[in-house]
């Protein structure tokens, strides 16, 4: 076997990329690249019942969008292809038949033998395990349907070493006679994995810790063939926060669990991959923001934890906000423009100015529409918003400020940020008011919201003179009608 580190990501094309699968892909990539090795993509599509049309493209697109460039794969080729399991179907049966010949597997003709890798009720299928060679040949000649099962030892223990969890020992009596070849001629996931990993010279097998108890079955196959056993790296579970404060394995009830869902929510691929790197691993420093190339240099398997990792959306928000802040103004505008334009249809409004307001104020891109919809139309708001203890405003004070500010703004010939800013600040000084006493009612009048990206000056500048004065007039009327009520 090649001594160069070779890892493989072998997803099933079932429709979307789960966060756990993406983390596995990332760690496999980092293990190979940190050792100047090769990262291989293999599509495991032998479970035809779960196959989803177009799902392979989801896999390719996801890996591409997060920068996990594989050295070999279905669409890039390589020396160990084909890299789609269904295209390798003819190879598996001969391997299974060889196991039958040496007594490590057997034909099972029982009706309960299905196309799945279901656990046998008794652990071992004693009836078919003990059929004579003549009985087997007779059934095969008669055309009886069958599967091929691995013959597990019934006594003793099987042990193996894992990089993360150390030595793991399983009682052989707990190992069921798993199906290797299904009745449709396709191999099971467990069997095809071993064959493909050997043929592709994979020497690092990285997967979730839920496969720890299954690993002895794989090792018995390696030993039966006389093959070298790979280095195992089992990853800790990814947990989600429940409403009652407890945790359980990450699932849809915890929110978005696929890469596509997170992107749809407005998370950047590079932020997602950076955060996922920390779900079970930590660097040898306090640094948290890592580019993929930096992760390649920093990553080491000895810093993978065996403790479950908890998926924290607030922490992901922080990562994403840091990546958004680090974008150039132009790049951020390109990212945010479709979200802005989804609610702001007025062509007179400069969306680049809105983009500037947002860049340091959001955690996710999908927050944008609800934050800036007031630029298109003022929402129906309560006069109560004009009351603010910190700014020392009431509805009555706000009415007085707005009436006076309206006159000054009407006379303003040059409408831009600087002239509006100077006008409002000078007004506060001239009337011996706090800046907030002036800014608060103006901002409420033109936005109709208690919280906005940017203050009164920025909003007035973006809305323009005509729209700003129109909104102030409506606010004055609203307060007057409220007084009358």
CSV table of C-alpha atoms in Angstrom, one decimal:
chain,number,residue,atom,x,y,z
A,1,UNK,CA,0.0,0.0,0.0
A,2,UNK,CA,1.1,3.5,-0.8
A,3,UNK,CA,2.7,5.3,2.2
A,4,UNK,CA,1.4,8.7,1.1
A,5,UNK,CA,-1.6,9.8,3.0
A,6,UNK,CA,-4.7,9.0,1.0
A,7,UNK,CA,-8.2,9.8,2.3
A,8,UNK,CA,-11.6,9.5,0.6
A,9,UNK,CA,-14.9,11.2,0.9
A,10,UNK,CA,-17.6,8.6,-0.1
A,11,UNK,CA,-21.0,10.2,0.2
A,12,UNK,CA,-24.3,8.6,-1.0
A,13,UNK,CA,-26.2,10.8,-3.5
A,14,UNK,CA,-29.4,11.2,-1.4
A,15,UNK,CA,-30.2,14.8,-2.1
A,16,UNK,CA,-28.3,17.2,0.2
A,17,UNK,CA,-25.1,17.6,2.1
A,18,UNK,CA,-25.6,17.1,5.9
A,19,UNK,CA,-23.3,19.1,8.2
A,20,UNK,CA,-21.9,15.9,9.6
A,21,UNK,CA,-21.0,14.7,6.1
A,22,UNK,CA,-19.4,18.0,5.2
A,23,UNK,CA,-17.3,17.9,8.4
A,24,UNK,CA,-16.1,14.4,7.5
A,25,UNK,CA,-15.1,15.7,4.1
A,26,UNK,CA,-13.3,18.6,5.6
A,27,UNK,CA,-11.3,16.5,8.1
A,28,UNK,CA,-10.5,14.0,5.4
A,29,UNK,CA,-9.3,16.8,3.2
A,30,UNK,CA,-7.2,18.4,5.9
A,31,UNK,CA,-5.7,15.1,7.0
A,32,UNK,CA,-4.5,14.4,3.5
A,33,UNK,CA,-3.3,18.0,2.7
A,34,UNK,CA,-1.5,18.4,6.0
A,35,UNK,CA,0.6,15.4,5.0
A,36,UNK,CA,0.9,16.3,1.4
A,37,UNK,CA,-1.3,13.5,0.4
A,38,UNK,CA,-4.3,12.9,-1.8
A,39,UNK,CA,-8.0,13.5,-1.2
A,40,UNK,CA,-10.4,11.3,-3.3
A,41,UNK,CA,-14.1,11.6,-4.0
A,42,UNK,CA,-16.0,8.4,-4.4
A,43,UNK,CA,-19.8,8.3,-5.0
A,44,UNK,CA,-21.4,5.4,-3.1
A,45,UNK,CA,-24.7,4.8,-5.0
A,46,UNK,CA,-25.3,1.1,-4.4
A,47,UNK,CA,-28.3,1.8,-2.3
A,48,UNK,CA,-30.6,2.4,-5.2
A,49,UNK,CA,-33.7,2.9,-3.0
A,50,UNK,CA,-32.2,6.1,-1.5
A,51,UNK,CA,-30.7,7.4,-4.7
A,52,UNK,CA,-31.9,10.9,-5.7
A,53,UNK,CA,-31.6,12.1,-9.3
A,54,UNK,CA,-29.2,15.1,-9.5
A,55,UNK,CA,-27.8,14.5,-6.0
A,56,UNK,CA,-24.3,13.9,-7.4
A,57,UNK,CA,-24.3,17.5,-8.7
A,58,UNK,CA,-25.1,18.7,-5.2
A,59,UNK,CA,-22.0,16.9,-3.9
A,60,UNK,CA,-19.8,18.3,-6.6
A,61,UNK,CA,-21.1,21.8,-6.2
A,62,UNK,CA,-20.9,21.8,-2.4
A,63,UNK,CA,-17.2,20.6,-2.4
A,64,UNK,CA,-16.4,23.2,-5.0
A,65,UNK,CA,-18.1,26.1,-3.2
A,66,UNK,CA,-16.2,25.4,0.1
A,67,UNK,CA,-12.9,24.8,-1.7
A,68,UNK,CA,-12.4,21.1,-1.0
A,69,UNK,CA,-10.7,20.3,-4.3
A,70,UNK,CA,-10.3,16.5,-4.7
A,71,UNK,CA,-7.4,15.0,-6.5
A,72,UNK,CA,-9.3,12.1,-7.9
A,73,UNK,CA,-13.0,11.6,-8.5
A,74,UNK,CA,-15.8,10.8,-11.0
A,75,UNK,CA,-15.5,14.1,-12.9
A,76,UNK,CA,-11.8,14.6,-12.7
A,77,UNK,CA,-10.6,11.0,-13.2
A,78,UNK,CA,-7.6,9.3,-11.6
A,79,UNK,CA,-5.6,6.0,-11.6
A,80,UNK,CA,-8.0,4.1,-9.4
A,81,UNK,CA,-11.4,4.6,-11.2
A,82,UNK,CA,-14.1,4.3,-11.8
A,83,UNK,CA,-15.1,6.4,-8.8
A,84,UNK,CA,-18.8,5.7,-8.8
A,85,UNK,CA,-19.6,2.5,-7.0
A,86,UNK,CA,-22.4,1.3,-9.3
A,87,UNK,CA,-19.9,1.4,-12.2
A,88,UNK,CA,-17.7,-1.1,-10.2
A,89,UNK,CA,-20.5,-3.6,-9.6
A,90,UNK,CA,-18.9,-6.5,-11.4
A,91,UNK,CA,-15.9,-6.5,-9.0
A,92,UNK,CA,-17.6,-7.1,-5.7
A,93,UNK,CA,-19.3,-10.5,-6.4
A,94,UNK,CA,-15.9,-12.1,-7.2
A,95,UNK,CA,-14.5,-10.8,-3.9
A,96,UNK,CA,-17.5,-12.2,-2.0
A,97,UNK,CA,-17.2,-15.5,-3.7
A,98,UNK,CA,-13.6,-15.7,-2.7
A,99,UNK,CA,-14.7,-15.2,0.9
A,100,UNK,CA,-17.1,-18.1,0.5
A,101,UNK,CA,-14.4,-20.3,-0.8
A,102,UNK,CA,-12.2,-19.7,2.2
A,103,UNK,CA,-15.0,-20.0,4.7
A,104,UNK,CA,-15.3,-16.3,5.7
A,105,UNK,CA,-18.8,-15.9,4.1
A,106,UNK,CA,-21.8,-18.0,3.0
A,107,UNK,CA,-24.8,-18.0,0.7
A,108,UNK,CA,-28.0,-17.3,2.6
A,109,UNK,CA,-31.3,-18.4,0.9
A,110,UNK,CA,-33.7,-17.6,3.7
A,111,UNK,CA,-36.8,-15.5,2.9
A,112,UNK,CA,-35.9,-13.1,5.6
A,113,UNK,CA,-32.7,-12.2,3.8
A,114,UNK,CA,-33.6,-8.8,2.4
A,115,UNK,CA,-31.8,-6.2,0.3
A,116,UNK,CA,-30.8,-4.3,3.4
A,117,UNK,CA,-28.1,-4.9,5.9
A,118,UNK,CA,-30.6,-5.7,8.7
A,119,UNK,CA,-29.5,-7.2,11.9
A,120,UNK,CA,-30.4,-10.8,12.4
A,121,UNK,CA,-32.6,-11.7,15.3
A,122,UNK,CA,-30.2,-14.2,16.7
A,123,UNK,CA,-27.0,-12.3,15.7
A,124,UNK,CA,-25.9,-15.2,13.5
A,125,UNK,CA,-27.8,-17.0,10.7
A,126,UNK,CA,-27.1,-20.5,11.9
A,127,UNK,CA,-29.3,-22.3,9.3
A,128,UNK,CA,-27.5,-21.2,6.2
A,129,UNK,CA,-24.1,-20.9,7.9
A,130,UNK,CA,-24.1,-24.6,8.2
A,131,UNK,CA,-25.4,-25.7,4.8
A,132,UNK,CA,-23.2,-28.3,3.1
A,133,UNK,CA,-21.4,-27.5,-0.1
A,134,UNK,CA,-23.8,-29.9,-1.9
A,135,UNK,CA,-26.9,-28.2,-0.4
A,136,UNK,CA,-25.6,-24.8,-1.5
A,137,UNK,CA,-24.9,-26.0,-5.1
A,138,UNK,CA,-28.3,-27.6,-5.3
A,139,UNK,CA,-30.0,-24.3,-4.3
A,140,UNK,CA,-28.0,-22.3,-6.7
A,141,UNK,CA,-28.8,-24.6,-9.6
A,142,UNK,CA,-32.5,-24.4,-8.7
A,143,UNK,CA,-32.3,-20.6,-9.1
A,144,UNK,CA,-33.1,-19.8,-5.5
A,145,UNK,CA,-32.6,-16.2,-4.5
A,146,UNK,CA,-29.8,-15.5,-2.2
A,147,UNK,CA,-27.6,-12.9,-0.5
A,148,UNK,CA,-24.0,-13.5,0.6
A,149,UNK,CA,-23.3,-12.9,4.3
A,150,UNK,CA,-20.1,-12.5,6.2
A,151,UNK,CA,-19.4,-15.4,8.6
A,152,UNK,CA,-18.5,-13.8,11.9
A,153,UNK,CA,-16.7,-15.5,14.7
A,154,UNK,CA,-19.0,-16.5,17.5
A,155,UNK,CA,-16.5,-16.4,20.4
A,156,UNK,CA,-13.8,-14.1,21.6
A,157,UNK,CA,-13.2,-10.5,20.9
A,158,UNK,CA,-12.0,-8.2,18.1
A,159,UNK,CA,-9.9,-5.1,18.9
A,160,UNK,CA,-8.6,-2.3,16.8
A,161,UNK,CA,-6.8,1.0,17.4
A,162,UNK,CA,-8.5,4.4,16.6
A,163,UNK,CA,-6.5,7.7,16.4
A,164,UNK,CA,-9.2,9.5,18.4
A,165,UNK,CA,-10.8,6.8,20.7
A,166,UNK,CA,-7.7,4.6,21.3
A,167,UNK,CA,-8.1,0.9,21.6
A,168,UNK,CA,-11.7,-0.4,21.0
A,169,UNK,CA,-12.7,-3.9,21.8
A,170,UNK,CA,-16.0,-5.6,20.7
A,171,UNK,CA,-17.3,-9.0,21.7
A,172,UNK,CA,-17.6,-11.1,18.6
A,173,UNK,CA,-21.0,-12.5,19.7
A,174,UNK,CA,-22.3,-8.9,19.2
A,175,UNK,CA,-21.3,-8.9,15.5
A,176,UNK,CA,-24.1,-10.1,13.2
A,177,UNK,CA,-23.5,-11.9,10.0
A,178,UNK,CA,-23.8,-8.8,7.8
A,179,UNK,CA,-24.9,-9.0,4.2
A,180,UNK,CA,-22.1,-8.4,1.7
A,181,UNK,CA,-23.9,-8.9,-1.6
A,182,UNK,CA,-27.6,-8.1,-1.8
A,183,UNK,CA,-30.2,-10.1,-3.8
A,184,UNK,CA,-29.9,-7.6,-6.7
A,185,UNK,CA,-26.2,-8.3,-7.0
A,186,UNK,CA,-25.2,-4.9,-5.6
A,187,UNK,CA,-22.8,-4.9,-2.6
A,188,UNK,CA,-23.8,-3.4,0.7
A,189,UNK,CA,-22.3,-0.1,1.8
A,190,UNK,CA,-20.1,-2.0,4.4
A,191,UNK,CA,-18.6,-4.5,1.9
A,192,UNK,CA,-18.1,-2.1,-1.0
A,193,UNK,CA,-16.3,0.3,1.3
A,194,UNK,CA,-13.6,-2.2,2.2
A,195,UNK,CA,-13.1,-3.4,-1.4
A,196,UNK,CA,-12.9,0.1,-2.8
A,197,UNK,CA,-10.7,1.5,0.0
A,198,UNK,CA,-8.2,-1.4,-0.6
A,199,UNK,CA,-8.2,-1.0,-4.4
A,200,UNK,CA,-7.8,2.8,-4.1
A,201,UNK,CA,-5.0,2.5,-1.6
A,202,UNK,CA,-6.9,4.4,1.1
A,203,UNK,CA,-4.8,4.3,4.2
A,204,UNK,CA,-6.8,6.8,6.4
A,205,UNK,CA,-10.5,6.0,6.9
A,206,UNK,CA,-12.3,8.9,8.5
A,207,UNK,CA,-16.0,8.7,9.6
A,208,UNK,CA,-18.4,9.3,12.5
A,209,UNK,CA,-18.0,7.5,15.8
A,210,UNK,CA,-21.4,5.8,15.2
A,211,UNK,CA,-19.3,3.4,13.0
A,212,UNK,CA,-17.0,2.4,15.9
A,213,UNK,CA,-18.9,-0.8,16.7
A,214,UNK,CA,-19.0,-1.8,13.0
A,215,UNK,CA,-15.2,-1.4,12.4
A,216,UNK,CA,-14.3,-4.9,13.7
A,217,UNK,CA,-16.5,-6.3,10.8
A,218,UNK,CA,-14.4,-4.3,8.3
A,219,UNK,CA,-11.2,-5.5,9.9
A,220,UNK,CA,-12.3,-9.1,9.7
A,221,UNK,CA,-12.7,-8.6,6.0
A,222,UNK,CA,-9.3,-7.1,5.6
A,223,UNK,CA,-7.8,-9.9,7.6
A,224,UNK,CA,-9.6,-12.6,5.6
A,225,UNK,CA,-8.2,-11.1,2.3
A,226,UNK,CA,-4.7,-10.6,3.9
A,227,UNK,CA,-4.8,-6.9,3.3
A,228,UNK,CA,-3.2,-4.1,5.4
A,229,UNK,CA,-5.7,-2.4,7.8
A,230,UNK,CA,-6.0,1.4,7.3
A,231,UNK,CA,-5.6,4.0,10.1
A,232,UNK,CA,-9.0,4.7,11.6
A,233,UNK,CA,-10.1,8.2,12.6
A,234,UNK,CA,-13.6,8.2,14.1
A,235,UNK,CA,-15.1,11.6,14.7
A,236,UNK,CA,-17.2,12.8,17.7
A,237,UNK,CA,-20.9,13.2,17.3
A,238,UNK,CA,-22.4,16.6,16.4
A,239,UNK,CA,-25.1,17.5,18.8
A,240,UNK,CA,-27.9,20.1,18.7
A,241,UNK,CA,-29.4,22.2,21.5
A,242,UNK,CA,-32.9,21.2,22.6
A,243,UNK,CA,-35.4,23.7,23.9
A,244,UNK,CA,-35.1,22.3,27.4
A,245,UNK,CA,-31.4,22.9,27.4
A,246,UNK,CA,-30.3,19.3,26.8
A,247,UNK,CA,-28.5,18.1,23.7
A,248,UNK,CA,-29.2,15.3,21.2
A,249,UNK,CA,-27.8,14.3,17.9
A,250,UNK,CA,-28.1,17.1,15.4
A,251,UNK,CA,-31.3,16.8,13.4
A,252,UNK,CA,-33.9,18.9,11.5
A,253,UNK,CA,-35.7,19.8,14.7
A,254,UNK,CA,-32.6,21.9,15.7
A,255,UNK,CA,-32.9,24.0,12.5
A,256,UNK,CA,-30.9,23.9,9.4
A,257,UNK,CA,-28.7,20.8,9.2
A,258,UNK,CA,-27.6,20.8,5.6
A,259,UNK,CA,-25.0,23.0,3.8
A,260,UNK,CA,-27.7,24.2,1.4
A,261,UNK,CA,-30.0,25.3,4.2
A,262,UNK,CA,-27.2,27.3,5.8
A,263,UNK,CA,-26.3,29.0,2.5
A,264,UNK,CA,-30.0,29.8,2.0
A,265,UNK,CA,-30.0,31.4,5.4
A,266,UNK,CA,-27.3,33.7,4.3
A,267,UNK,CA,-24.1,32.1,5.7
A,268,UNK,CA,-21.0,32.3,3.6
A,269,UNK,CA,-19.4,29.0,2.5
A,270,UNK,CA,-16.0,30.0,3.9
A,271,UNK,CA,-17.6,30.9,7.2
A,272,UNK,CA,-19.4,27.6,7.4
A,273,UNK,CA,-16.3,25.6,6.7
A,274,UNK,CA,-14.3,27.6,9.2
A,275,UNK,CA,-16.9,27.0,11.9
A,276,UNK,CA,-17.3,23.3,11.0
A,277,UNK,CA,-13.6,22.8,11.5
A,278,UNK,CA,-14.1,23.6,15.2
A,279,UNK,CA,-16.8,21.0,15.6
A,280,UNK,CA,-14.5,18.4,17.2
A,281,UNK,CA,-11.1,20.0,16.7
A,282,UNK,CA,-9.1,22.9,18.1
A,283,UNK,CA,-5.9,24.6,17.0
A,284,UNK,CA,-2.8,24.9,19.2
A,285,UNK,CA,-3.6,28.6,19.7
A,286,UNK,CA,-6.5,31.0,20.4
A,287,UNK,CA,-6.9,31.8,16.7
A,288,UNK,CA,-10.4,31.2,15.4
A,289,UNK,CA,-10.6,32.7,11.9
A,290,UNK,CA,-8.8,30.4,9.5
A,291,UNK,CA,-8.7,30.3,5.8
A,292,UNK,CA,-8.7,26.8,4.2
A,293,UNK,CA,-5.0,27.1,3.4
A,294,UNK,CA,-4.3,28.1,7.0
A,295,UNK,CA,-6.3,25.1,8.2
A,296,UNK,CA,-4.2,22.8,6.0
A,297,UNK,CA,-1.0,24.0,7.8
A,298,UNK,CA,-2.5,24.0,11.3
A,299,UNK,CA,-4.6,20.8,11.3
A,300,UNK,CA,-3.4,17.7,13.1
A,301,UNK,CA,-5.4,14.6,14.0
A,302,UNK,CA,-4.1,14.5,17.6
A,303,UNK,CA,-6.2,17.6,18.4
A,304,UNK,CA,-9.5,15.9,17.4
A,305,UNK,CA,-11.6,15.5,20.5
A,306,UNK,CA,-13.6,12.4,21.4
A,307,UNK,CA,-16.2,14.5,23.2
A,308,UNK,CA,-19.4,15.4,21.3
A,309,UNK,CA,-19.5,18.8,19.6
A,310,UNK,CA,-22.5,21.1,20.0
A,311,UNK,CA,-23.7,23.0,16.9
A,312,UNK,CA,-24.1,26.6,18.1
A,313,UNK,CA,-25.9,28.9,15.7
A,314,UNK,CA,-24.8,32.0,17.7
A,315,UNK,CA,-21.2,31.0,17.2
A,316,UNK,CA,-21.8,30.4,13.5
A,317,UNK,CA,-23.4,33.9,13.4
A,318,UNK,CA,-20.2,35.3,14.9
A,319,UNK,CA,-18.0,33.6,12.3
A,320,UNK,CA,-20.2,34.7,9.5
A,321,UNK,CA,-20.3,38.3,10.7
A,322,UNK,CA,-16.5,38.4,10.8
A,323,UNK,CA,-16.3,37.1,7.3
A,324,UNK,CA,-18.8,39.7,6.1
A,325,UNK,CA,-17.0,42.5,7.8
A,326,UNK,CA,-13.7,41.4,6.1
A,327,UNK,CA,-15.2,41.7,2.6
A,328,UNK,CA,-14.3,44.6,0.5
A,329,UNK,CA,-17.2,47.1,0.0
A,330,UNK,CA,-17.6,46.0,-3.6
A,331,UNK,CA,-17.7,42.3,-2.7
A,332,UNK,CA,-20.2,42.9,0.1
A,333,UNK,CA,-22.4,44.9,-2.2
A,334,UNK,CA,-22.3,42.0,-4.7
A,335,UNK,CA,-23.4,39.6,-2.0
A,336,UNK,CA,-26.1,41.8,-0.5
A,337,UNK,CA,-27.6,43.4,-3.6
A,338,UNK,CA,-30.1,40.6,-4.3
A,339,UNK,CA,-31.3,40.7,-0.7
A,340,UNK,CA,-31.7,44.5,-0.8
A,341,UNK,CA,-33.4,44.5,-4.2
A,342,UNK,CA,-35.8,41.8,-3.1
A,343,UNK,CA,-37.6,44.5,-1.0
A,344,UNK,CA,-36.3,47.9,-2.3
A,345,UNK,CA,-37.8,48.4,-5.8
A,346,UNK,CA,-37.5,52.2,-5.9
A,347,UNK,CA,-34.9,52.8,-8.6
A,348,UNK,CA,-34.1,56.3,-7.2
A,349,UNK,CA,-32.6,54.7,-4.1
A,350,UNK,CA,-28.9,54.0,-4.2
A,351,UNK,CA,-28.5,50.4,-2.9
A,352,UNK,CA,-24.7,50.8,-2.6
A,353,UNK,CA,-25.4,53.3,0.3
A,354,UNK,CA,-27.7,50.7,2.0
A,355,UNK,CA,-25.0,48.1,1.5
A,356,UNK,CA,-22.5,50.3,3.4
A,357,UNK,CA,-24.9,50.6,6.3
A,358,UNK,CA,-25.4,46.9,6.5
A,359,UNK,CA,-21.9,45.4,6.3
A,360,UNK,CA,-20.9,45.8,10.0
A,361,UNK,CA,-24.4,45.3,11.3
A,362,UNK,CA,-25.5,41.8,10.1
A,363,UNK,CA,-24.7,38.3,11.0
A,364,UNK,CA,-26.5,36.6,8.1
A,365,UNK,CA,-27.4,37.9,4.6
A,366,UNK,CA,-31.0,36.8,5.0
A,367,UNK,CA,-31.4,39.3,7.8
A,368,UNK,CA,-31.3,42.1,5.3
A,369,UNK,CA,-34.8,42.2,3.9
A,370,UNK,CA,-36.5,42.7,7.3
A,371,UNK,CA,-33.9,45.3,8.3
A,372,UNK,CA,-34.3,47.6,5.3
A,373,UNK,CA,-37.8,47.1,4.0
A,374,UNK,CA,-38.7,50.5,5.3
A,375,UNK,CA,-36.7,52.1,2.5
A,376,UNK,CA,-39.4,50.9,0.1
A,377,UNK,CA,-42.4,51.7,2.3
A,378,UNK,CA,-42.8,53.0,5.9
A,379,UNK,CA,-44.5,50.3,8.0
A,380,UNK,CA,-47.6,51.1,10.1
A,381,UNK,CA,-46.1,52.2,13.4
A,382,UNK,CA,-47.3,53.4,16.7
A,383,UNK,CA,-46.9,56.9,18.0
A,384,UNK,CA,-45.5,55.3,21.1
A,385,UNK,CA,-42.2,54.9,19.2
A,386,UNK,CA,-41.6,58.6,19.5
A,387,UNK,CA,-41.2,58.2,23.2
A,388,UNK,CA,-37.7,57.5,24.3
A,389,UNK,CA,-36.3,58.0,27.8
A,390,UNK,CA,-32.7,58.0,26.9
A,391,UNK,CA,-33.2,60.6,24.1
A,392,UNK,CA,-35.6,62.5,26.3
A,393,UNK,CA,-38.4,62.5,23.7
A,394,UNK,CA,-42.1,62.3,24.0
A,395,UNK,CA,-44.7,62.5,21.3
A,396,UNK,CA,-45.2,66.2,22.0
A,397,UNK,CA,-41.5,67.0,21.9
A,398,UNK,CA,-41.1,64.9,18.7
A,399,UNK,CA,-44.0,66.8,17.1
A,400,UNK,CA,-42.3,70.2,17.9
A,401,UNK,CA,-38.9,69.0,16.6
A,402,UNK,CA,-40.3,67.5,13.4
A,403,UNK,CA,-42.2,70.7,12.5
A,404,UNK,CA,-39.2,72.8,12.9
A,405,UNK,CA,-36.8,70.4,11.2
A,406,UNK,CA,-39.2,70.1,8.3
A,407,UNK,CA,-38.9,73.8,7.5
A,408,UNK,CA,-35.1,73.7,7.7
A,409,UNK,CA,-34.9,70.6,5.5
A,410,UNK,CA,-37.2,72.1,3.0
A,411,UNK,CA,-34.8,75.0,2.6
A,412,UNK,CA,-31.8,72.7,2.2
A,413,UNK,CA,-30.5,73.2,-1.4
A,414,UNK,CA,-27.7,70.6,-1.4
A,415,UNK,CA,-29.0,67.2,-0.1
A,416,UNK,CA,-26.3,64.9,1.0
A,417,UNK,CA,-24.9,63.3,4.1
A,418,UNK,CA,-22.7,66.2,5.2
A,419,UNK,CA,-25.3,68.9,4.8
A,420,UNK,CA,-28.0,66.9,6.5
A,421,UNK,CA,-25.7,66.0,9.4
A,422,UNK,CA,-24.6,69.6,9.9
A,423,UNK,CA,-28.2,70.9,9.8
A,424,UNK,CA,-29.4,68.4,12.4
A,425,UNK,CA,-26.4,68.9,14.8
A,426,UNK,CA,-26.7,72.7,14.5
A,427,UNK,CA,-30.4,72.6,15.2
A,428,UNK,CA,-29.7,70.6,18.4
A,429,UNK,CA,-27.0,73.2,19.5
A,430,UNK,CA,-29.2,76.2,18.7
A,431,UNK,CA,-32.2,74.7,20.6
A,432,UNK,CA,-30.0,73.5,23.5
A,433,UNK,CA,-31.1,69.9,22.9
A,434,UNK,CA,-29.3,66.6,23.1
A,435,UNK,CA,-28.4,65.2,19.7
A,436,UNK,CA,-30.6,62.3,20.4
A,437,UNK,CA,-33.6,64.5,21.1
A,438,UNK,CA,-33.4,65.6,17.5
A,439,UNK,CA,-32.2,62.4,15.8
A,440,UNK,CA,-34.7,60.0,17.4
A,441,UNK,CA,-37.9,61.6,16.2
A,442,UNK,CA,-36.5,62.2,12.7
A,443,UNK,CA,-35.3,58.6,12.4
A,444,UNK,CA,-38.7,57.2,13.6
A,445,UNK,CA,-40.5,59.5,11.2
A,446,UNK,CA,-38.6,58.4,8.2
A,447,UNK,CA,-38.3,54.7,9.1
A,448,UNK,CA,-41.2,53.8,11.3
A,449,UNK,CA,-38.9,51.4,13.2
A,450,UNK,CA,-37.2,51.4,16.6
A,451,UNK,CA,-34.1,49.6,15.2
A,452,UNK,CA,-32.5,50.5,11.9
A,453,UNK,CA,-29.2,50.1,10.2
A,454,UNK,CA,-27.9,53.6,10.2
A,455,UNK,CA,-29.3,56.7,11.9
A,456,UNK,CA,-31.4,59.6,10.9
A,457,UNK,CA,-28.8,61.2,8.7
A,458,UNK,CA,-28.0,58.1,6.7
A,459,UNK,CA,-31.6,57.3,6.1
A,460,UNK,CA,-32.5,60.9,5.0
A,461,UNK,CA,-29.6,60.9,2.6
A,462,UNK,CA,-30.6,57.6,1.0
A,463,UNK,CA,-34.3,58.4,0.8
A,464,UNK,CA,-33.8,61.8,-0.8
A,465,UNK,CA,-35.4,65.1,-0.1
A,466,UNK,CA,-38.8,64.6,-1.5
A,467,UNK,CA,-39.5,61.2,0.1
A,468,UNK,CA,-37.9,62.3,3.4
A,469,UNK,CA,-40.2,65.4,3.7
A,470,UNK,CA,-43.2,63.3,2.7
A,471,UNK,CA,-42.6,60.9,5.5
A,472,UNK,CA,-42.0,63.6,8.0
A,473,UNK,CA,-45.3,65.2,7.1
A,474,UNK,CA,-47.1,61.9,7.6
A,475,UNK,CA,-45.4,61.5,11.0
A,476,UNK,CA,-46.5,65.0,12.1
A,477,UNK,CA,-50.1,64.1,11.0
A,478,UNK,CA,-49.9,60.8,12.9
A,479,UNK,CA,-48.9,62.5,16.1
A,480,UNK,CA,-51.6,65.2,15.7
A,481,UNK,CA,-54.3,62.6,15.1
A,482,UNK,CA,-53.0,60.7,18.1
A,483,UNK,CA,-53.4,63.8,20.2
A,484,UNK,CA,-57.0,64.3,19.0
A,485,UNK,CA,-57.8,60.7,19.9
